[in-house]
Coordinates of C-alpha atoms (C1' of nucleotides) in Angstrom, one line a residue:
Chain R
M1 CA 105.5 87.8 93.4
K2 CA 102.4 85.5 94.5
I3 CA 99.4 83.7 92.8
S4 CA 96.7 85.3 94.4
T5 CA 93.3 83.8 95.9
K6 CA 91.8 83.8 92.8
G7 CA 94.2 81.6 90.7
R8 CA 94.7 79.1 93.9
Y9 CA 90.7 79.1 94.4
A10 CA 90.3 78.5 90.8
L11 CA 92.6 75.4 90.4
R12 CA 91.1 73.9 93.5
M13 CA 87.5 74.3 92.3
M14 CA 88.5 72.8 88.9
I15 CA 89.9 69.9 91.1
D16 CA 86.8 69.7 93.4
I17 CA 84.6 69.7 90.1
G18 CA 86.6 66.9 88.5
I19 CA 86.7 64.6 91.7
N20 CA 82.9 65.2 92.8
D21 CA 81.0 65.0 89.5
K22 CA 79.1 62.1 89.9
G23 CA 77.4 62.2 86.6
G24 CA 75.7 65.5 87.3
P25 CA 76.4 69.0 88.2
V26 CA 78.7 70.3 91.1
R27 CA 77.2 72.9 93.4
I28 CA 79.1 76.0 94.2
K29 CA 77.8 75.5 97.5
D30 CA 79.0 72.2 98.1
I31 CA 82.6 73.5 96.4
A32 CA 82.7 76.3 99.2
K33 CA 81.8 73.8 102.2
R34 CA 84.6 71.3 101.3
Q35 CA 87.4 74.1 100.5
K36 CA 86.3 76.2 103.4
I37 CA 86.2 79.3 101.0
S38 CA 83.3 81.9 101.0
D39 CA 80.8 80.6 98.4
K40 CA 80.2 84.1 97.2
Y41 CA 83.5 84.5 96.4
L42 CA 84.0 81.6 94.5
E43 CA 80.8 82.2 92.7
Q44 CA 82.6 85.2 91.0
I45 CA 85.8 83.3 90.5
I46 CA 84.0 80.2 88.4
S47 CA 82.3 83.2 86.5
M48 CA 85.4 83.5 84.8
L49 CA 86.0 80.0 84.2
N50 CA 82.2 79.9 82.9
K51 CA 82.9 82.3 80.6
A52 CA 86.0 81.2 79.4
G53 CA 84.2 77.8 78.6
F54 CA 86.2 75.9 81.0
V55 CA 83.2 74.8 82.8
R56 CA 79.5 74.7 81.8
S57 CA 76.6 75.9 84.1
I58 CA 73.4 74.5 84.8
R59 CA 70.6 76.6 86.8
G60 CA 68.0 76.0 89.1
P61 CA 67.7 73.1 91.3
Q62 CA 70.0 70.6 90.9
G63 CA 71.9 72.6 89.1
G64 CA 75.6 73.5 89.3
Y65 CA 78.9 73.4 87.5
R66 CA 80.5 70.7 85.1
L67 CA 83.9 70.6 83.2
T68 CA 83.2 70.9 79.3
M69 CA 86.5 68.7 78.4
K70 CA 88.5 66.1 80.0
P71 CA 91.0 66.6 82.6
S72 CA 94.1 65.8 80.3
E73 CA 93.2 69.0 78.4
Y74 CA 93.3 71.7 80.7
T75 CA 96.7 72.7 82.1
A76 CA 97.4 74.6 85.1
G77 CA 98.7 77.3 82.9
M78 CA 95.6 78.0 81.2
I79 CA 93.7 78.4 84.4
L80 CA 96.0 80.5 86.2
R81 CA 96.5 82.8 83.3
L82 CA 92.6 83.1 83.0
T83 CA 92.1 84.1 86.4
E84 CA 95.3 85.8 87.4
G85 CA 95.3 88.0 84.0
S86 CA 99.4 86.8 83.3
L87 CA 102.0 84.9 84.9
A88 CA 104.8 86.9 83.3
P89 CA 107.3 88.4 86.2
V90 CA 107.3 91.8 84.5
S91 CA 104.4 93.5 82.8
C92 CA 106.7 94.4 79.5
L93 CA 106.3 90.3 78.7
D94 CA 102.7 90.2 79.6
G95 CA 101.1 90.6 76.0
E96 CA 102.6 89.4 72.6
V97 CA 104.4 92.3 71.8
N98 CA 107.0 94.3 74.1
D99 CA 107.1 97.8 73.1
C100 CA 109.0 98.8 76.2
P101 CA 111.7 101.6 74.9
R102 CA 114.4 100.4 77.0
Q103 CA 114.0 96.8 75.6
S104 CA 117.3 97.0 73.3
T105 CA 119.3 97.8 75.9
C106 CA 117.8 95.9 78.8
A107 CA 120.3 93.4 80.6
T108 CA 117.5 92.4 83.2
L109 CA 115.2 91.7 79.9
K110 CA 117.3 88.3 79.4
L111 CA 116.6 87.3 83.2
W112 CA 112.8 88.0 83.2
T113 CA 112.4 86.2 79.8
R114 CA 114.2 83.0 81.2
L115 CA 112.2 83.4 84.4
N116 CA 109.1 83.8 82.2
D117 CA 110.1 80.7 79.9
A118 CA 110.7 78.8 83.4
I119 CA 107.4 79.4 84.9
N120 CA 105.4 79.0 81.5
G121 CA 107.6 75.5 81.4
V122 CA 106.0 74.3 84.9
V123 CA 102.6 75.6 84.7
D124 CA 102.1 74.4 81.1
D125 CA 103.3 70.8 81.5
V126 CA 100.8 70.1 84.6
T127 CA 97.6 69.0 83.9
L128 CA 94.2 69.0 85.4
E129 CA 94.3 65.5 85.4
D130 CA 97.7 65.4 87.1
L131 CA 96.2 67.6 90.0
I132 CA 93.3 65.4 90.1
N133 CA 95.6 62.2 90.7
W134 CA 97.7 63.9 93.1
Q135 CA 94.8 65.3 95.0
T136 CA 93.1 61.2 95.4
Q137 CA 96.3 60.0 96.2
A138 CA 97.0 62.2 99.1
A139 CA 93.5 61.7 100.0
D140 CA 93.9 57.7 100.4
I141 CA 97.6 58.1 102.0
Y142 CA 95.8 60.7 104.5
Y143 CA 92.7 58.8 105.4
I144 CA 93.8 55.1 105.3
Chain X
M1 CA 102.6 87.5 90.1
K2 CA 105.0 90.5 89.4
I3 CA 108.4 91.6 90.2
S4 CA 108.0 94.8 91.9
T5 CA 110.0 97.8 91.2
K6 CA 111.9 97.8 94.2
G7 CA 113.4 94.2 92.7
R8 CA 114.0 95.6 89.5
Y9 CA 115.6 98.7 90.3
A10 CA 117.7 96.9 93.0
L11 CA 119.3 95.1 90.1
R12 CA 119.5 97.8 87.8
M13 CA 121.3 99.8 90.5
M14 CA 123.6 96.9 91.4
I15 CA 124.5 96.6 87.5
D16 CA 125.0 100.3 87.1
I17 CA 127.9 100.5 90.2
G18 CA 129.2 97.3 88.9
I19 CA 129.7 99.2 85.2
N20 CA 130.4 102.9 86.6
D21 CA 132.7 102.3 89.4
K22 CA 136.1 103.8 88.0
G23 CA 138.0 103.3 91.4
G24 CA 135.8 105.1 93.2
P25 CA 132.3 105.0 94.7
V26 CA 129.4 106.0 92.5
R27 CA 126.8 108.5 93.4
I28 CA 123.0 108.0 93.8
K29 CA 122.3 111.0 91.9
D30 CA 124.3 109.9 88.6
I31 CA 122.7 106.4 88.6
A32 CA 119.1 108.2 89.2
K33 CA 120.1 110.2 86.3
R34 CA 121.3 107.3 84.0
Q35 CA 118.4 104.9 85.0
K36 CA 115.6 107.8 85.4
I37 CA 114.3 106.9 88.3
S38 CA 113.7 109.1 91.4
D39 CA 116.9 109.5 93.3
K40 CA 114.8 109.7 96.5
Y41 CA 113.3 106.3 95.7
L42 CA 116.4 104.6 94.9
E43 CA 117.8 106.0 98.1
Q44 CA 115.4 103.9 100.0
I45 CA 116.3 100.9 97.9
I46 CA 120.0 100.9 98.2
S47 CA 119.7 101.4 102.1
M48 CA 118.6 97.4 101.8
L49 CA 121.5 96.6 99.7
N50 CA 123.5 99.0 102.0
K51 CA 122.1 96.8 105.4
A52 CA 122.6 93.6 103.9
G53 CA 126.3 94.3 103.0
F54 CA 125.9 93.8 99.5
V55 CA 127.2 97.3 98.6
R56 CA 129.0 99.7 101.1
S57 CA 128.5 103.6 101.3
I58 CA 131.1 106.6 101.6
R59 CA 129.4 109.7 103.1
G60 CA 130.4 113.1 102.2
P61 CA 131.5 114.9 99.1
Q62 CA 132.8 112.4 96.2
G63 CA 130.8 109.6 98.1
G64 CA 128.6 107.3 96.9
Y65 CA 128.4 103.6 96.8
R66 CA 130.7 100.7 95.5
L67 CA 130.0 96.7 95.4
T68 CA 131.4 94.8 98.5
M69 CA 132.2 91.8 96.1
K70 CA 133.0 90.5 92.9
P71 CA 129.9 90.5 90.2
S72 CA 130.5 86.9 89.7
E73 CA 129.6 86.5 93.6
Y74 CA 126.2 88.0 93.6
T75 CA 123.3 86.0 92.2
A76 CA 120.2 87.9 91.2
G77 CA 117.9 85.7 93.5
M78 CA 120.1 87.2 96.2
I79 CA 119.3 90.7 95.1
L80 CA 115.5 90.0 94.4
R81 CA 115.1 87.7 97.7
L82 CA 116.5 90.5 99.9
T83 CA 114.2 93.7 98.0
E84 CA 111.2 91.1 97.2
G85 CA 111.2 89.6 100.6
S86 CA 110.4 86.3 98.9
L87 CA 110.1 84.6 95.5
A88 CA 107.9 81.7 96.6
P89 CA 104.6 81.8 94.2
V90 CA 102.5 80.8 97.4
S91 CA 103.2 81.8 101.0
C92 CA 103.5 78.6 102.5
L93 CA 106.8 78.0 100.5
D94 CA 108.0 81.4 102.3
G95 CA 110.0 80.3 105.1
E96 CA 111.9 77.4 106.1
V97 CA 109.0 75.3 107.4
N98 CA 105.7 74.9 105.6
D99 CA 102.7 75.0 108.7
C100 CA 99.8 74.8 106.4
P101 CA 97.4 72.3 107.6
R102 CA 96.4 71.4 104.4
Q103 CA 99.7 70.6 103.0
S104 CA 99.3 66.8 103.7
T105 CA 96.3 66.4 101.3
C106 CA 97.1 69.7 98.8
A107 CA 97.6 68.6 95.6
T108 CA 98.3 72.3 94.3
L109 CA 101.1 72.3 96.7
K110 CA 103.1 70.1 94.0
L111 CA 102.4 72.5 91.6
W112 CA 103.7 75.5 93.7
T113 CA 106.7 73.6 94.8
R114 CA 107.8 72.8 91.2
L115 CA 107.3 76.3 90.3
N116 CA 109.3 77.4 93.3
D117 CA 112.2 75.1 92.4
A118 CA 111.9 76.5 88.5
I119 CA 112.1 80.0 89.8
N120 CA 115.1 79.6 92.1
G121 CA 116.4 77.5 89.2
V122 CA 116.6 80.8 87.2
V123 CA 117.7 83.4 89.5
D124 CA 120.3 81.6 91.2
D125 CA 121.7 80.9 88.0
V126 CA 122.4 84.6 87.0
T127 CA 125.0 86.5 88.4
L128 CA 125.2 90.0 88.2
E129 CA 128.6 89.3 86.4
D130 CA 126.0 88.1 83.6
L131 CA 123.7 90.8 83.7
I132 CA 126.5 93.1 83.7
N133 CA 127.8 91.4 80.8
W134 CA 124.6 91.6 78.9
Q135 CA 124.3 95.0 79.7
T136 CA 127.6 96.1 78.0
Q137 CA 127.2 94.0 75.2
A138 CA 123.4 95.2 74.4
A139 CA 125.3 99.0 74.8
D140 CA 128.0 98.2 72.1
I141 CA 125.8 96.9 69.6
Y142 CA 123.3 99.5 70.2
Y143 CA 125.9 102.4 69.7
I144 CA 128.0 101.4 67.1
Chain D
dT1 C1' 51.7 77.5 88.7
dT2 C1' 53.8 78.3 92.7
dC3 C1' 58.0 77.9 95.3
dA4 C1' 62.6 77.1 96.5
dA5 C1' 67.2 76.1 94.6
dT6 C1' 70.3 77.5 92.3
dT7 C1' 73.3 80.5 89.1
dC8 C1' 74.2 85.4 87.4
dA9 C1' 75.3 90.3 87.8
dT10 C1' 76.7 94.3 89.6
dA11 C1' 78.2 97.3 93.4
dT12 C1' 80.5 98.3 98.1
dT13 C1' 84.1 97.8 101.4
dG14 C1' 88.1 97.3 104.0
dA15 C1' 92.5 96.3 104.6
dC16 C1' 96.8 96.2 102.8
dA17 C1' 100.8 97.0 99.6
dT18 C1' 103.3 99.7 96.3
dA19 C1' 105.7 103.4 94.1
dC20 C1' 106.6 107.1 95.4
dT21 C1' 107.4 112.3 97.6
dA22 C1' 109.4 115.6 101.6
dG23 C1' 112.2 117.3 104.9
dG24 C1' 115.7 117.4 107.5
dA25 C1' 119.6 115.0 110.2
dA26 C1' 124.4 113.1 110.2
dA27 C1' 128.8 112.8 108.2
dT28 C1' 132.8 114.2 105.9
dG29 C1' 136.1 115.8 102.3
dT30 C1' 138.0 120.4 100.7
Chain B
dA1 C1' 133.1 126.7 107.8
dC2 C1' 130.4 124.8 103.9
dA3 C1' 129.0 122.4 100.2
dT4 C1' 128.0 117.5 99.0
dT5 C1' 126.7 113.4 100.0
dT6 C1' 124.2 109.5 102.4
dC7 C1' 120.9 108.3 106.2
dC8 C1' 116.6 108.1 108.6
dT9 C1' 111.7 108.5 109.2
dA10 C1' 107.0 110.2 107.9
dG11 C1' 103.6 111.0 105.0
dT12 C1' 100.6 109.9 100.7
dA13 C1' 98.1 108.8 96.6
dT14 C1' 96.9 104.9 94.2
dG15 C1' 95.5 100.6 93.0
dT16 C1' 94.9 95.7 94.2
dC17 C1' 93.1 92.0 96.9
dA18 C1' 89.8 89.6 98.8
dA19 C1' 86.2 89.2 100.0
dT20 C1' 80.6 91.0 101.1
dA21 C1' 76.1 92.5 100.3
dT22 C1' 71.9 92.6 97.5
dG23 C1' 69.2 91.1 94.5
dA24 C1' 67.8 89.4 89.7
dA25 C1' 66.9 85.8 86.7
dT26 C1' 66.3 80.8 85.4
dT27 C1' 64.4 76.3 86.0
dG28 C1' 63.2 71.7 88.2
dA29 C1' 59.9 69.7 91.2
dA30 C1' 55.5 69.5 94.1

DNA sequence: TTCAATTCATATTGACATACTAGGAAATGT
DNA sequence: ACATTTCCTAGTATGTCAATATGAATTGAA
């Protein structure tokens, strides 16, 4: 019942890009250095974000990545669902339809559905803008 | 971000025992047959519930397991936390204290804390009694 | 036009967890 | 005594996670 590094790193990268884009693209190497994460691993993760259109890449020298939308338009749920695959606590709630043969008599399904709703309620309520604000506020307090 | 079979089976066993205790202990073999799960695997899981005092065992012929408390006194969270280890979405929220060196500057921690609270809010609100009621209601509808 | 800096793509790996299966020991009611 | 139950430990196949590794493709700048 854990969010994997993929999801956590993806959020941190999006936050990092949001904060460090000063009118030009942000390099993986710099993100890796700031976040203290292997740049090769980050490459793989950002490739997902790129293919999903959450960032766009610029190749060659002075290249890097930029956000494609305003931070307020991304939710944490969008980013986590993309990288984690699904946030559902049980696989029968993964897709659109539940084809579990036990579903009509499954008491625990009601519990899992409530849990699923609670999880979605949180992650779809928090935007990248929120995360960036929390990040910059925390940094301010820390470095004063 | 999935509940494992251990947690799911533990809940189903507790529900099964709650429903099928007719004044005497319920055998693993019968639970396994009803739930269509390997009895050997259920043995391992119920051993955790036994050691935690959630059920008590009676050995020998006509032996089996009985609940030690009223169904209303168990929450789903108690059973899941025991079998899953922890329901926290990130490991830095696992124990009592958070000793992550990034915590003071970690924006995502706020998200994980909200998520953790939401998860706990659901699982600690649903009791075994609720689950048993949902189960018996579902069975009624199904078999009429 | 060459070169260095960057992203892009794919394969491999080690460690670990999951979801069991297997075999037999211990206890106990009849 | 014996059959029935739980109890205990070990083994195992499979898959996932979290990287690491290697090199190709692209492109701005000298």
